[in-house]
XYZ file of C-alpha atoms in Angstrom:
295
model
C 21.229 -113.372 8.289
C 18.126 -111.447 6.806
C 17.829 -108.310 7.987
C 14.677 -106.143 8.183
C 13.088 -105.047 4.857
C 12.885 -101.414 4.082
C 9.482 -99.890 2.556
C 11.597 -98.901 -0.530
C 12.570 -102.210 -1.961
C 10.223 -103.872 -4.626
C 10.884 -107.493 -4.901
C 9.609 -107.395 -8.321
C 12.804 -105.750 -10.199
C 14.534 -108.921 -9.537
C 11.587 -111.205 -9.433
C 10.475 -110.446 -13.039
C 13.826 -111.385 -14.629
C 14.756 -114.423 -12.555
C 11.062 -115.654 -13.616
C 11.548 -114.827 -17.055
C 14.716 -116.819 -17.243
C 13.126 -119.290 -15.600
C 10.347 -120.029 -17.025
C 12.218 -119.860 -20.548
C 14.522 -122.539 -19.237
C 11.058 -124.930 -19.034
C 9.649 -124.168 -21.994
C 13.241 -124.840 -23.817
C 12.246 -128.739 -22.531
C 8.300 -128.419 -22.950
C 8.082 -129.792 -26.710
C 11.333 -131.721 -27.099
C 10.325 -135.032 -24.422
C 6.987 -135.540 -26.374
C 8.715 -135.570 -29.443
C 11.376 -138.036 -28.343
C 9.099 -140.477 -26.398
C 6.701 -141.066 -29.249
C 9.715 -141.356 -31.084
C 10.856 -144.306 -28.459
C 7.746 -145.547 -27.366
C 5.113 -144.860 -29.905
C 2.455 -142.205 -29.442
C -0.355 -144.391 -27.128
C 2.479 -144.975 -24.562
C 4.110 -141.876 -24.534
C 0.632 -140.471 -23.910
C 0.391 -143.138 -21.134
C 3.747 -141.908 -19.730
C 2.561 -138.208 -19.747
C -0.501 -138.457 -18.470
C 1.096 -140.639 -15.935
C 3.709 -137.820 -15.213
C 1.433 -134.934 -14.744
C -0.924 -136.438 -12.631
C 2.125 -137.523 -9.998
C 3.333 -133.719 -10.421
C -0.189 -132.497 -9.229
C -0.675 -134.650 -6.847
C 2.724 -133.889 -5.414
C 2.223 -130.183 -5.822
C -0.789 -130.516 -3.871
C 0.667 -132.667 -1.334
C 3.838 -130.434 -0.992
C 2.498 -127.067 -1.449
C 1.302 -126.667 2.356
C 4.629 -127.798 3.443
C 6.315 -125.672 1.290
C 4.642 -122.563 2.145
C 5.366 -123.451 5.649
C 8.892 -124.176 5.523
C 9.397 -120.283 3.977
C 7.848 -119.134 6.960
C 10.238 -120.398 9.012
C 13.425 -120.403 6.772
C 12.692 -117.416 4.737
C 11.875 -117.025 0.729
C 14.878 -116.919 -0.851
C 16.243 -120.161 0.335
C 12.476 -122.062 -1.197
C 12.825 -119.649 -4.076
C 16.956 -120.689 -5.159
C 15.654 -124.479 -3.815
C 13.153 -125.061 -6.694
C 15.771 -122.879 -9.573
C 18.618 -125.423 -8.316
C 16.096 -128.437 -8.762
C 15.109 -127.956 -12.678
C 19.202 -126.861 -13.364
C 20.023 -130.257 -11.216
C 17.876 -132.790 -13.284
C 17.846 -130.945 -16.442
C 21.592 -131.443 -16.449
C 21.894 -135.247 -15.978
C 18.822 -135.350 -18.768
C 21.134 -133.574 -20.791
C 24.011 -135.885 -20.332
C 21.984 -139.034 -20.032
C 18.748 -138.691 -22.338
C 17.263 -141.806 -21.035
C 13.051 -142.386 -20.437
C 13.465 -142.472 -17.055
C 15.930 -139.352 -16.371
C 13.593 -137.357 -18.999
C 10.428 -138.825 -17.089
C 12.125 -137.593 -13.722
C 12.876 -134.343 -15.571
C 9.082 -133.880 -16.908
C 7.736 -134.528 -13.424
C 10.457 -132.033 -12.015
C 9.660 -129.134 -14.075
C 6.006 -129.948 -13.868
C 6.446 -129.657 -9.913
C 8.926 -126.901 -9.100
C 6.671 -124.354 -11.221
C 3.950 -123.908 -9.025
C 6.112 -124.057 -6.149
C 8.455 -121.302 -7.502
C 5.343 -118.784 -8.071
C 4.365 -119.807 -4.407
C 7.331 -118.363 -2.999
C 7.755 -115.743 -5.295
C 3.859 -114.958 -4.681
C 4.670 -114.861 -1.255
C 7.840 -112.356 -1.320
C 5.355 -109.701 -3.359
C 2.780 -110.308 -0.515
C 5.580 -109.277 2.108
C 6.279 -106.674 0.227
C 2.461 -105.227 -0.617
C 0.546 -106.785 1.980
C -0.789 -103.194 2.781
C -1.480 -102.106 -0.609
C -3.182 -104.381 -2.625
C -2.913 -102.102 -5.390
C 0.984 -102.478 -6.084
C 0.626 -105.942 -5.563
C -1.829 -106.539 -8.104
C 0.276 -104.029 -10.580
C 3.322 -106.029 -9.713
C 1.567 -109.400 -9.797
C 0.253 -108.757 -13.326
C 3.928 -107.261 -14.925
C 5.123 -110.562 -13.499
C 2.896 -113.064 -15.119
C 2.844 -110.842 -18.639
C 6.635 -111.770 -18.539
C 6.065 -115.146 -17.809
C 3.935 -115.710 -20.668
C 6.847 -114.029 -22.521
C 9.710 -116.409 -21.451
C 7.117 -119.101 -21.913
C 6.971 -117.985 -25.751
C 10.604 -117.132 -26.148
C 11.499 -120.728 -24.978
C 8.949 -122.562 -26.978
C 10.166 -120.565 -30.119
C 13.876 -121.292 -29.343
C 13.252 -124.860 -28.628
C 12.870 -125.428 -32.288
C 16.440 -124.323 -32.995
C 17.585 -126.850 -30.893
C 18.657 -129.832 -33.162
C 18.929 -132.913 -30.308
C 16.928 -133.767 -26.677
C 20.342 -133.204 -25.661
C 20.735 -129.854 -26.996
C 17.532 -129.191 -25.004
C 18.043 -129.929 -22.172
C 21.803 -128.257 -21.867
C 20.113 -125.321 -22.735
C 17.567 -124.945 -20.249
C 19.999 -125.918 -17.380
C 22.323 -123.274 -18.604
C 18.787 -120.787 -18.590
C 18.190 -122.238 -15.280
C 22.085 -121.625 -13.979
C 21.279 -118.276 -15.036
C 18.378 -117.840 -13.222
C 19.463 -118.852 -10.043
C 22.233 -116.611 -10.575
C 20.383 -113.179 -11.046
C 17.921 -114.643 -8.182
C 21.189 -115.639 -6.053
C 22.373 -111.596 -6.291
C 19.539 -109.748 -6.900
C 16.701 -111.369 -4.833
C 16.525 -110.477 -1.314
C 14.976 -111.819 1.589
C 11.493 -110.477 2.139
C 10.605 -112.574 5.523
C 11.611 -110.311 8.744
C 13.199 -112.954 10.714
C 10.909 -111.982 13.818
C 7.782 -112.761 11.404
C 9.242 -116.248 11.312
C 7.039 -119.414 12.544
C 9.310 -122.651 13.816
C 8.467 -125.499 11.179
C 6.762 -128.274 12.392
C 5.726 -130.651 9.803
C 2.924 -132.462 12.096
C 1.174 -129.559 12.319
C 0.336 -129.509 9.038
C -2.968 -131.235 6.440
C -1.480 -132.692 3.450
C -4.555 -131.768 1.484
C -5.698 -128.298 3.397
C -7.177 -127.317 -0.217
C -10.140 -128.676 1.318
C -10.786 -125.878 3.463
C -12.187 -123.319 0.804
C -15.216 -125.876 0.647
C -15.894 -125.247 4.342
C -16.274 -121.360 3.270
C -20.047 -121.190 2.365
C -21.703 -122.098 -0.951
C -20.280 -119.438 -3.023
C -16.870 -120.494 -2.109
C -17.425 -124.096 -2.878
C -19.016 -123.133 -6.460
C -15.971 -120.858 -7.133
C -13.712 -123.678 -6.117
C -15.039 -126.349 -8.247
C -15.188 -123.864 -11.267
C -11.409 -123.092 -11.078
C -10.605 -126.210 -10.833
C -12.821 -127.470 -14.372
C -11.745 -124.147 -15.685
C -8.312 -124.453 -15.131
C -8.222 -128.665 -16.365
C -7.814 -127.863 -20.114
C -4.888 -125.740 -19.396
C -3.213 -129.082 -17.758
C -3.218 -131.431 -20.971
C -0.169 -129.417 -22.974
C 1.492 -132.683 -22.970
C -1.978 -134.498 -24.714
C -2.680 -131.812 -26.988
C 0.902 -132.157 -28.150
C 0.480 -136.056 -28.887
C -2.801 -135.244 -30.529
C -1.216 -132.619 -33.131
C 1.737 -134.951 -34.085
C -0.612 -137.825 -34.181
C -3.680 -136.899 -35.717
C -2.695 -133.330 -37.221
C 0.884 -134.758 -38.554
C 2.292 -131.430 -37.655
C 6.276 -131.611 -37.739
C 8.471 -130.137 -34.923
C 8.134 -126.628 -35.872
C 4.793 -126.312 -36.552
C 3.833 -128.052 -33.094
C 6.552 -125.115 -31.855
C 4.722 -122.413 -33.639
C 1.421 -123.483 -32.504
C 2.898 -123.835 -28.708
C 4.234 -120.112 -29.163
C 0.718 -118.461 -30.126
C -0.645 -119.793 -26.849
C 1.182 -117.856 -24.346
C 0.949 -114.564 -26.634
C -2.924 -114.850 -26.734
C -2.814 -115.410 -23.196
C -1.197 -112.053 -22.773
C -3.788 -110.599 -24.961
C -6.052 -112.362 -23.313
C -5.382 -110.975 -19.512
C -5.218 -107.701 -21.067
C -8.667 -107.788 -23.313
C -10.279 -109.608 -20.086
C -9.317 -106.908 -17.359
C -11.168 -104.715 -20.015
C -14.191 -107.059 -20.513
C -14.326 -107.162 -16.357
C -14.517 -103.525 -16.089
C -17.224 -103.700 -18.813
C -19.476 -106.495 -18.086
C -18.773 -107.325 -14.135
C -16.875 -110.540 -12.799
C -20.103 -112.749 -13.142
C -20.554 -112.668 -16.749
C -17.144 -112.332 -17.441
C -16.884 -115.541 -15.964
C -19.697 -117.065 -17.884
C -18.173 -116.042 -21.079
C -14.246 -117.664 -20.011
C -16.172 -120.652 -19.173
C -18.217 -120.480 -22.133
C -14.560 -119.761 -23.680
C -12.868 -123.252 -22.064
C -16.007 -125.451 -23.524
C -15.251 -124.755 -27.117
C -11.836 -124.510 -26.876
């Protein structure tokens, strides 16, 4: 049973490396499945297939996310947290034994899925943790996603040492055995267990993202520009097609491109906490969107 958290433990020191690991162990599989469904099905249906796959994931994430968030209220963190590390190193195996379309479809949608769900349990355990000083967990948020861009770019840069699909994919689910190890000893439960709310899945709106546009104008604007903002991000798997399409790049130059992104997004978080400080959130935010229209 969990017992009571004390004020000295920081959930971070074993949150940064199990992400790390993590995250590597997706990114080890994030180039490979493009490369061997054009391969299979030619580049217009793989791009079918994709798109196809990353929709579902959303749609899933958005339709699970509520549920998920409730169900480590009631059970606790750790158990969501191990849950989503034991789901990538389940599929990721069987794709590496049985390279099929459909296991490496299932795999795709998978990854695509458990990653937002990880960082909303992992979110949560910092929030335990800091929910009085939002300080630390902004410090400790921030270390945590600098890291993940890291494992991000260590994966994608490995991946192209990897000679088969197969290779691949044993080597992210032996990245994500690992992970769920060091989160398996090193994690601990963050939930007090008398914080705990009984789960009751009726009780909950499949789509409850709807209620920040019930928060005012401002809120609805903000809303609606994350979500256009953040849509480019989303299309790693098109941009992908389009360079070994159109640009005729070859497997490492698609992996060298895919390994600048997440180190000028570190730069990027660091230059833009600058440019905040300088030029104030609105303009800031003009300039990232500006930023997202010519990219």
């Amino acid at each position: 049973a969990a017992t009571e958290p004390d004020d000295s433990y920081r959930p971070e020191r074993a949150l940064q490396p199990t992400a790390f690991i993590f995250v590597l162990s997706v990114a080890c599989v994030a180039l490979l499945p493009t490369q061997h469904l054009i391969a299979r099905m030619g580049a217009t249906e793989a791009t079918r297939l994709l798109s196809l796959i990353s929709s579902a994931s959303a749609l899933a994430e958005i339709l699970l996310a509520p549920i998920v968030g409730a169900l480590s209220d009631s059970v606790g963190r750790k158990p969501v947290l191990l849950l989503t590390l034991a789901s990538v190193l389940c599929f990721n195996a069987v794709a590496a034994v049985f390279p099929s379309v459909a296991l490496i479809a299932a795999s795709r949608f998978v990854c695509n899925l458990v990653v937002g769900l990880f960082f909303l349990s992992s979110g949560a355990a910092l929030g335990d943790a800091y929910r009085k000083s939002p300080g630390k967990l902004a410090a400790a948020s921030g270390t945590l996603y600098a890291l993940v861009n890291g494992g991000f770019a260590v994966g994608i840069a490995l991946s192209r040492w990897l000679p088969t699909i197969r290779w691949g994919y044993a080597a992210s689910s032996a990245a994500a055995a690992l992970a769920a190890t060091v989160a398996a000893l090193a994690v601990r439960e963050t939930m007090p267990p008398a914080e705990r709310v009984p789960f009751k899945l009726r009780a909950f709106n499949p789509i409850s993202c709807v209620r920040l546009l019930r928060h005012g104008r401002e809120m609805q604007l903000l809303a609606i520009l994350l979500a256009v903002t953040l849509q480019p991000i989303f299309m790693g798997d098109v941009l992908q097609v389009f360079a070994i399409g159109e640009w005729r790049l070859n497997p490492g130059q698609v992996a060298t491109l895919f390994t600048l992104i997440p180190v000028l997004g570190a730069l990027g978080n660091v230059v833009g906490g600058r440019c905040v400080k300088a030029i104030g959130v609105q303009a800031f935010t003009a300039l990232a969107t500006l930023s997202n229209m010519l990219f």
